[in-house]
GROMACS .gro file of C-alpha atoms in nm:
model
  369
    1UNK     CA    1  -4.058   3.010  -0.127
    2UNK     CA    2  -4.146   2.660  -0.243
    3UNK     CA    3  -4.143   2.550   0.121
    4UNK     CA    4  -4.406   2.821   0.184
    5UNK     CA    5  -4.637   2.652  -0.072
    6UNK     CA    6  -4.583   2.923  -0.334
    7UNK     CA    7  -4.612   2.704  -0.643
    8UNK     CA    8  -4.550   2.963  -0.916
    9UNK     CA    9  -4.266   3.175  -0.787
   10UNK     CA   10  -4.242   3.361  -1.118
   11UNK     CA   11  -4.596   3.495  -1.066
   12UNK     CA   12  -4.518   3.621  -0.717
   13UNK     CA   13  -4.577   4.002  -0.702
   14UNK     CA   14  -4.218   4.111  -0.652
   15UNK     CA   15  -4.190   4.487  -0.627
   16UNK     CA   16  -3.928   4.524  -0.898
   17UNK     CA   17  -3.922   4.220  -1.122
   18UNK     CA   18  -3.764   4.283  -1.462
   19UNK     CA   19  -3.741   4.033  -1.745
   20UNK     CA   20  -3.391   3.911  -1.658
   21UNK     CA   21  -3.502   3.844  -1.300
   22UNK     CA   22  -3.791   3.632  -1.427
   23UNK     CA   23  -3.544   3.432  -1.639
   24UNK     CA   24  -3.320   3.386  -1.334
   25UNK     CA   25  -3.616   3.253  -1.134
   26UNK     CA   26  -3.696   3.000  -1.405
   27UNK     CA   27  -3.331   2.891  -1.414
   28UNK     CA   28  -3.324   2.863  -1.034
   29UNK     CA   29  -3.632   2.640  -1.037
   30UNK     CA   30  -3.476   2.424  -1.308
   31UNK     CA   31  -3.162   2.391  -1.094
   32UNK     CA   32  -3.368   2.274  -0.796
   33UNK     CA   33  -3.527   2.008  -1.016
   34UNK     CA   34  -3.180   1.894  -1.129
   35UNK     CA   35  -3.078   1.868  -0.761
   36UNK     CA   36  -3.395   1.664  -0.693
   37UNK     CA   37  -3.525   1.924  -0.449
   38UNK     CA   38  -3.834   1.972  -0.668
   39UNK     CA   39  -4.025   1.712  -0.867
   40UNK     CA   40  -4.141   1.755  -1.227
   41UNK     CA   41  -4.453   1.938  -1.103
   42UNK     CA   42  -4.241   2.189  -0.910
   43UNK     CA   43  -4.335   2.049  -0.567
   44UNK     CA   44  -4.087   1.993  -0.286
   45UNK     CA   45  -3.957   1.638  -0.270
   46UNK     CA   46  -3.878   1.450   0.053
   47UNK     CA   47  -3.518   1.563  -0.006
   48UNK     CA   48  -3.617   1.922  -0.086
   49UNK     CA   49  -3.794   1.972   0.246
   50UNK     CA   50  -3.482   1.930   0.464
   51UNK     CA   51  -3.280   2.128   0.206
   52UNK     CA   52  -3.515   2.420   0.266
   53UNK     CA   53  -3.427   2.418   0.637
   54UNK     CA   54  -3.060   2.483   0.564
   55UNK     CA   55  -2.990   2.858   0.529
   56UNK     CA   56  -2.734   2.811   0.254
   57UNK     CA   57  -2.705   2.745  -0.117
   58UNK     CA   58  -2.914   2.443  -0.223
   59UNK     CA   59  -2.601   2.295  -0.379
   60UNK     CA   60  -2.423   2.289  -0.045
   61UNK     CA   61  -2.725   2.162   0.148
   62UNK     CA   62  -2.770   1.886  -0.112
   63UNK     CA   63  -2.404   1.789  -0.069
   64UNK     CA   64  -2.422   1.779   0.311
   65UNK     CA   65  -2.751   1.591   0.323
   66UNK     CA   66  -2.620   1.338   0.070
   67UNK     CA   67  -2.310   1.261   0.275
   68UNK     CA   68  -2.532   1.218   0.582
   69UNK     CA   69  -2.751   0.974   0.389
   70UNK     CA   70  -2.447   0.780   0.269
   71UNK     CA   71  -2.288   0.758   0.613
   72UNK     CA   72  -2.616   0.652   0.777
   73UNK     CA   73  -2.591   0.336   0.565
   74UNK     CA   74  -2.235   0.279   0.688
   75UNK     CA   75  -2.342   0.177   1.036
   76UNK     CA   76  -2.064   0.157   1.288
   77UNK     CA   77  -1.809   0.311   1.052
   78UNK     CA   78  -1.527   0.427   1.280
   79UNK     CA   79  -1.412   0.720   1.065
   80UNK     CA   80  -1.756   0.860   0.984
   81UNK     CA   81  -1.693   1.185   1.169
   82UNK     CA   82  -1.380   1.253   0.965
   83UNK     CA   83  -1.585   1.211   0.646
   84UNK     CA   84  -1.843   1.458   0.773
   85UNK     CA   85  -1.565   1.697   0.875
   86UNK     CA   86  -1.428   1.692   0.522
   87UNK     CA   87  -1.773   1.734   0.369
   88UNK     CA   88  -1.832   2.043   0.581
   89UNK     CA   89  -1.486   2.176   0.488
   90UNK     CA   90  -1.557   2.113   0.118
   91UNK     CA   91  -1.849   2.358   0.133
   92UNK     CA   92  -1.634   2.672   0.186
   93UNK     CA   93  -1.373   2.523  -0.050
   94UNK     CA   94  -1.640   2.527  -0.322
   95UNK     CA   95  -1.773   2.870  -0.224
   96UNK     CA   96  -1.472   3.093  -0.167
   97UNK     CA   97  -1.171   3.182  -0.387
   98UNK     CA   98  -0.884   2.939  -0.419
   99UNK     CA   99  -0.644   2.992  -0.125
  100UNK     CA  100  -0.336   2.911  -0.336
  101UNK     CA  101  -0.141   3.205  -0.476
  102UNK     CA  102  -0.209   3.159  -0.847
  103UNK     CA  103  -0.055   3.462  -1.018
  104UNK     CA  104   0.258   3.272  -1.112
  105UNK     CA  105   0.075   3.069  -1.380
  106UNK     CA  106   0.100   3.158  -1.746
  107UNK     CA  107   0.228   3.478  -1.898
  108UNK     CA  108   0.019   3.716  -1.692
  109UNK     CA  109   0.238   3.732  -1.386
  110UNK     CA  110   0.114   3.968  -1.119
  111UNK     CA  111   0.311   4.121  -0.841
  112UNK     CA  112   0.027   4.061  -0.592
  113UNK     CA  113   0.149   3.858  -0.297
  114UNK     CA  114   0.515   3.945  -0.360
  115UNK     CA  115   0.717   4.130  -0.104
  116UNK     CA  116   0.811   4.473  -0.218
  117UNK     CA  117   1.159   4.488  -0.358
  118UNK     CA  118   1.386   4.651  -0.106
  119UNK     CA  119   1.504   4.995  -0.197
  120UNK     CA  120   1.837   4.961  -0.365
  121UNK     CA  121   2.128   5.193  -0.374
  122UNK     CA  122   2.095   5.462  -0.638
  123UNK     CA  123   2.397   5.326  -0.822
  124UNK     CA  124   2.229   4.990  -0.892
  125UNK     CA  125   2.108   4.981  -1.247
  126UNK     CA  126   1.752   4.908  -1.356
  127UNK     CA  127   1.871   4.595  -1.530
  128UNK     CA  128   1.999   4.445  -1.205
  129UNK     CA  129   1.677   4.530  -1.026
  130UNK     CA  130   1.476   4.372  -1.306
  131UNK     CA  131   1.690   4.059  -1.287
  132UNK     CA  132   1.635   4.038  -0.913
  133UNK     CA  133   1.262   4.062  -0.962
  134UNK     CA  134   1.265   3.786  -1.222
  135UNK     CA  135   1.470   3.559  -1.001
  136UNK     CA  136   1.237   3.621  -0.709
  137UNK     CA  137   0.930   3.548  -0.922
  138UNK     CA  138   1.090   3.229  -1.050
  139UNK     CA  139   1.164   3.113  -0.696
  140UNK     CA  140   0.809   3.191  -0.582
  141UNK     CA  141   0.663   3.008  -0.882
  142UNK     CA  142   0.867   2.701  -0.788
  143UNK     CA  143   0.755   2.730  -0.425
  144UNK     CA  144   0.390   2.758  -0.533
  145UNK     CA  145   0.426   2.449  -0.752
  146UNK     CA  146   0.574   2.249  -0.464
  147UNK     CA  147   0.298   2.371  -0.232
  148UNK     CA  148   0.020   2.263  -0.466
  149UNK     CA  149   0.184   1.923  -0.511
  150UNK     CA  150   0.217   1.876  -0.134
  151UNK     CA  151  -0.154   1.927  -0.068
  152UNK     CA  152  -0.288   1.793  -0.397
  153UNK     CA  153  -0.571   1.541  -0.393
  154UNK     CA  154  -0.574   1.367  -0.730
  155UNK     CA  155  -0.950   1.323  -0.751
  156UNK     CA  156  -1.079   1.661  -0.631
  157UNK     CA  157  -0.983   2.027  -0.609
  158UNK     CA  158  -1.237   2.063  -0.328
  159UNK     CA  159  -1.072   1.792  -0.119
  160UNK     CA  160  -0.732   1.947  -0.189
  161UNK     CA  161  -0.848   2.277  -0.041
  162UNK     CA  162  -1.022   2.096   0.247
  163UNK     CA  163  -0.689   1.934   0.336
  164UNK     CA  164  -0.519   2.274   0.315
  165UNK     CA  165  -0.782   2.411   0.553
  166UNK     CA  166  -0.729   2.124   0.797
  167UNK     CA  167  -0.351   2.180   0.799
  168UNK     CA  168  -0.403   2.556   0.833
  169UNK     CA  169  -0.622   2.516   1.141
  170UNK     CA  170  -0.380   2.267   1.297
  171UNK     CA  171  -0.071   2.477   1.231
  172UNK     CA  172   0.074   2.654   1.530
  173UNK     CA  173   0.119   2.976   1.333
  174UNK     CA  174  -0.134   3.046   1.056
  175UNK     CA  175   0.066   3.340   0.924
  176UNK     CA  176   0.383   3.134   0.899
  177UNK     CA  177   0.187   2.849   0.737
  178UNK     CA  178   0.060   3.083   0.465
  179UNK     CA  179   0.399   3.240   0.405
  180UNK     CA  180   0.572   2.903   0.375
  181UNK     CA  181   0.311   2.755   0.142
  182UNK     CA  182   0.214   3.071  -0.050
  183UNK     CA  183  -0.148   3.080   0.066
  184UNK     CA  184  -0.390   3.369   0.106
  185UNK     CA  185  -0.430   3.419   0.482
  186UNK     CA  186  -0.762   3.607   0.467
  187UNK     CA  187  -0.919   3.344   0.243
  188UNK     CA  188  -0.825   3.059   0.478
  189UNK     CA  189  -0.941   3.255   0.783
  190UNK     CA  190  -1.278   3.309   0.616
  191UNK     CA  191  -1.298   2.942   0.519
  192UNK     CA  192  -1.222   2.838   0.875
  193UNK     CA  193  -1.499   3.058   1.017
  194UNK     CA  194  -1.748   2.931   0.760
  195UNK     CA  195  -1.656   2.568   0.827
  196UNK     CA  196  -1.726   2.606   1.199
  197UNK     CA  197  -2.057   2.782   1.132
  198UNK     CA  198  -2.170   2.510   0.892
  199UNK     CA  199  -2.075   2.233   1.132
  200UNK     CA  200  -2.276   2.401   1.406
  201UNK     CA  201  -2.569   2.437   1.167
  202UNK     CA  202  -2.565   2.068   1.069
  203UNK     CA  203  -2.593   1.957   1.430
  204UNK     CA  204  -2.845   2.228   1.521
  205UNK     CA  205  -3.076   2.101   1.248
  206UNK     CA  206  -3.043   1.749   1.383
  207UNK     CA  207  -3.105   1.840   1.747
  208UNK     CA  208  -3.406   2.070   1.706
  209UNK     CA  209  -3.599   1.790   1.539
  210UNK     CA  210  -3.698   1.966   1.213
  211UNK     CA  211  -3.539   1.693   0.999
  212UNK     CA  212  -3.647   1.336   0.944
  213UNK     CA  213  -3.426   1.072   1.100
  214UNK     CA  214  -3.295   0.996   0.750
  215UNK     CA  215  -3.115   1.332   0.744
  216UNK     CA  216  -2.987   1.343   1.104
  217UNK     CA  217  -2.627   1.258   1.186
  218UNK     CA  218  -2.613   0.921   1.369
  219UNK     CA  219  -2.241   0.890   1.444
  220UNK     CA  220  -2.193   1.115   1.747
  221UNK     CA  221  -2.184   1.479   1.843
  222UNK     CA  222  -2.032   1.793   1.697
  223UNK     CA  223  -1.742   1.751   1.940
  224UNK     CA  224  -1.676   1.403   1.796
  225UNK     CA  225  -1.656   1.548   1.446
  226UNK     CA  226  -1.426   1.829   1.559
  227UNK     CA  227  -1.202   1.580   1.737
  228UNK     CA  228  -1.174   1.367   1.421
  229UNK     CA  229  -1.103   1.680   1.215
  230UNK     CA  230  -0.825   1.797   1.446
  231UNK     CA  231  -0.609   1.486   1.411
  232UNK     CA  232  -0.302   1.590   1.213
  233UNK     CA  233  -0.157   1.383   0.929
  234UNK     CA  234   0.156   1.412   0.716
  235UNK     CA  235  -0.041   1.313   0.406
  236UNK     CA  236  -0.400   1.329   0.289
  237UNK     CA  237  -0.585   1.126   0.556
  238UNK     CA  238  -0.881   1.003   0.350
  239UNK     CA  239  -0.914   0.641   0.243
  240UNK     CA  240  -1.023   0.549  -0.108
  241UNK     CA  241  -1.379   0.457  -0.005
  242UNK     CA  242  -1.406   0.785   0.190
  243UNK     CA  243  -1.298   0.980  -0.118
  244UNK     CA  244  -1.581   0.809  -0.305
  245UNK     CA  245  -1.833   0.898  -0.033
  246UNK     CA  246  -1.733   1.263  -0.064
  247UNK     CA  247  -1.712   1.250  -0.443
  248UNK     CA  248  -2.070   1.124  -0.459
  249UNK     CA  249  -2.192   1.401  -0.232
  250UNK     CA  250  -2.018   1.668  -0.441
  251UNK     CA  251  -2.161   1.510  -0.755
  252UNK     CA  252  -2.510   1.534  -0.604
  253UNK     CA  253  -2.469   1.906  -0.531
  254UNK     CA  254  -2.330   2.001  -0.872
  255UNK     CA  255  -2.511   1.743  -1.084
  256UNK     CA  256  -2.602   1.997  -1.353
  257UNK     CA  257  -2.235   2.091  -1.397
  258UNK     CA  258  -2.106   1.766  -1.538
  259UNK     CA  259  -1.846   1.759  -1.815
  260UNK     CA  260  -1.714   1.472  -2.028
  261UNK     CA  261  -1.363   1.458  -2.167
  262UNK     CA  262  -1.336   1.489  -2.546
  263UNK     CA  263  -0.958   1.537  -2.591
  264UNK     CA  264  -0.718   1.433  -2.319
  265UNK     CA  265  -0.444   1.692  -2.371
  266UNK     CA  266  -0.423   1.986  -2.606
  267UNK     CA  267  -0.109   2.184  -2.675
  268UNK     CA  268  -0.234   2.537  -2.706
  269UNK     CA  269  -0.143   2.809  -2.952
  270UNK     CA  270   0.159   3.034  -2.919
  271UNK     CA  271  -0.058   3.286  -2.736
  272UNK     CA  272  -0.090   3.035  -2.451
  273UNK     CA  273   0.276   2.935  -2.455
  274UNK     CA  274   0.345   2.594  -2.302
  275UNK     CA  275  -0.005   2.575  -2.152
  276UNK     CA  276  -0.177   2.238  -2.170
  277UNK     CA  277  -0.538   2.166  -2.091
  278UNK     CA  278  -0.776   1.875  -2.137
  279UNK     CA  279  -1.083   1.948  -2.352
  280UNK     CA  280  -1.430   1.876  -2.212
  281UNK     CA  281  -1.791   1.905  -2.320
  282UNK     CA  282  -2.019   2.032  -2.043
  283UNK     CA  283  -2.373   1.900  -2.020
  284UNK     CA  284  -2.533   2.246  -2.010
  285UNK     CA  285  -2.288   2.453  -2.217
  286UNK     CA  286  -2.247   2.430  -2.595
  287UNK     CA  287  -1.889   2.551  -2.610
  288UNK     CA  288  -1.585   2.342  -2.524
  289UNK     CA  289  -1.457   2.393  -2.170
  290UNK     CA  290  -1.109   2.324  -2.039
  291UNK     CA  291  -0.945   2.168  -1.736
  292UNK     CA  292  -0.654   2.395  -1.631
  293UNK     CA  293  -0.315   2.234  -1.580
  294UNK     CA  294  -0.287   2.366  -1.223
  295UNK     CA  295  -0.596   2.169  -1.116
  296UNK     CA  296  -0.531   1.874  -0.883
  297UNK     CA  297  -0.724   1.657  -1.128
  298UNK     CA  298  -0.533   1.764  -1.442
  299UNK     CA  299  -0.282   1.477  -1.441
  300UNK     CA  300  -0.554   1.211  -1.456
  301UNK     CA  301  -0.797   1.408  -1.680
  302UNK     CA  302  -1.091   1.179  -1.587
  303UNK     CA  303  -1.364   1.093  -1.834
  304UNK     CA  304  -1.635   1.257  -1.622
  305UNK     CA  305  -1.613   1.535  -1.367
  306UNK     CA  306  -1.819   1.808  -1.204
  307UNK     CA  307  -1.709   2.169  -1.161
  308UNK     CA  308  -1.825   2.448  -0.933
  309UNK     CA  309  -1.787   2.735  -1.181
  310UNK     CA  310  -1.661   2.839  -1.522
  311UNK     CA  311  -1.419   3.129  -1.546
  312UNK     CA  312  -1.359   3.287  -1.886
  313UNK     CA  313  -1.008   3.413  -1.955
  314UNK     CA  314  -0.868   3.324  -2.295
  315UNK     CA  315  -1.079   3.012  -2.270
  316UNK     CA  316  -1.360   2.892  -2.043
  317UNK     CA  317  -1.179   2.707  -1.763
  318UNK     CA  318  -1.345   2.483  -1.505
  319UNK     CA  319  -1.274   2.550  -1.139
  320UNK     CA  320  -1.352   2.344  -0.829
  321UNK     CA  321  -1.328   2.015  -1.020
  322UNK     CA  322  -1.409   1.670  -0.878
  323UNK     CA  323  -1.387   1.333  -1.052
  324UNK     CA  324  -1.718   1.144  -1.079
  325UNK     CA  325  -1.820   0.800  -1.201
  326UNK     CA  326  -2.090   0.749  -1.467
  327UNK     CA  327  -2.314   0.542  -1.238
  328UNK     CA  328  -2.322   0.832  -0.988
  329UNK     CA  329  -2.498   1.044  -1.250
  330UNK     CA  330  -2.782   0.794  -1.272
  331UNK     CA  331  -2.802   0.771  -0.893
  332UNK     CA  332  -2.785   1.142  -0.804
  333UNK     CA  333  -2.892   1.322  -1.122
  334UNK     CA  334  -3.178   1.112  -1.254
  335UNK     CA  335  -3.377   1.414  -1.382
  336UNK     CA  336  -3.099   1.487  -1.632
  337UNK     CA  337  -3.067   1.128  -1.755
  338UNK     CA  338  -3.258   0.992  -2.052
  339UNK     CA  339  -3.234   0.657  -2.227
  340UNK     CA  340  -3.309   0.529  -2.575
  341UNK     CA  341  -3.545   0.246  -2.656
  342UNK     CA  342  -3.397  -0.101  -2.593
  343UNK     CA  343  -3.135  -0.189  -2.854
  344UNK     CA  344  -3.172  -0.497  -3.071
  345UNK     CA  345  -2.794  -0.538  -3.086
  346UNK     CA  346  -2.673  -0.640  -2.832
  347UNK     CA  347  -2.991  -0.836  -2.769
  348UNK     CA  348  -3.183  -0.829  -2.439
  349UNK     CA  349  -3.101  -1.119  -2.210
  350UNK     CA  350  -3.255  -1.299  -1.915
  351UNK     CA  351  -3.071  -1.299  -1.582
  352UNK     CA  352  -3.191  -1.603  -1.383
  353UNK     CA  353  -3.046  -1.494  -1.048
  354UNK     CA  354  -3.237  -1.165  -1.061
  355UNK     CA  355  -3.529  -1.322  -1.250
  356UNK     CA  356  -3.531  -1.019  -1.478
  357UNK     CA  357  -3.478  -0.934  -1.844
  358UNK     CA  358  -3.202  -0.682  -1.909
  359UNK     CA  359  -3.144  -0.478  -2.221
  360UNK     CA  360  -2.892  -0.232  -2.361
  361UNK     CA  361  -2.978   0.134  -2.416
  362UNK     CA  362  -2.801   0.453  -2.528
  363UNK     CA  363  -2.788   0.708  -2.245
  364UNK     CA  364  -2.777   1.086  -2.275
  365UNK     CA  365  -2.720   1.342  -2.001
  366UNK     CA  366  -2.855   1.695  -2.023
  367UNK     CA  367  -2.877   1.876  -2.357
  368UNK     CA  368  -2.517   1.816  -2.469
  369UNK     CA  369  -2.390   1.480  -2.336
   0.00000   0.00000   0.00000
């Protein structure tokens, strides 16, 4: 609606606009400002205009446009199409449910995803059947743990799932792949369809000429990207600098969902037996949030991260987590950054090479960081 020059969306004569809808509109506009799609006056920015052409969530369009901007600066980079392929795959990874079978975590073990126990002879006691079930659950829990470790990407849950999706599409038998690795077949099929649609959309926007050159892909065609995506690898194929390219783009799309670590590891109460989770303070949420131990990022428990959503069980847990660096927040989330007046200690200093005076300040990010 902003792209249609409707400045005050809240005042638009919607047929059935109740109070909670008006609040949601205000929150949506605030989110667009955090993503730098709107300026402080509520007008579309040069970045917001191409975001409006993408028929998807502004978070995902911000992520894709950011990776295009980054890779345009990497002229002649030979693996650029692989980076784009992973960025496109990260979009469904951050939109759809986790493809890993997760019901083996914690005390609340579900029978979903388990094969039905074969009918036993009437003389077999209930105790034996119960023991068989427990042994089968234990084996499946171990298989699930091995599967997550095999695909795990230590800096990002989204890139972990993107790698799973790549391996799924390259597997000769998707059903067998899911059975061996305890994955949800329907979820991965849906992710695969969405990935292909988004890739087509990215190149359609570039070819029809609605985007500025700054937001058009310069490293080849859609077929080039698909070819790079379809090269199999026994381990995660991304290089460290490519992980950072993708981490920055994810940071840009979820800039208002930043969290900072407060306690590295917490041993929970008896009610959460043996569960461990790092404690975090989110920039937009007052309460403490937690990094679940099954996250790919849990072993490193980085100082800063972004998450795609909060799910409340016994605690508010972050899902879709990606490690970010503090300087990325200044670069991609400037509207949420604020700085104190220059500090007297340490004192400002002159840098002759830059011919500038530099000073120290105290930064804050959002209402709670």
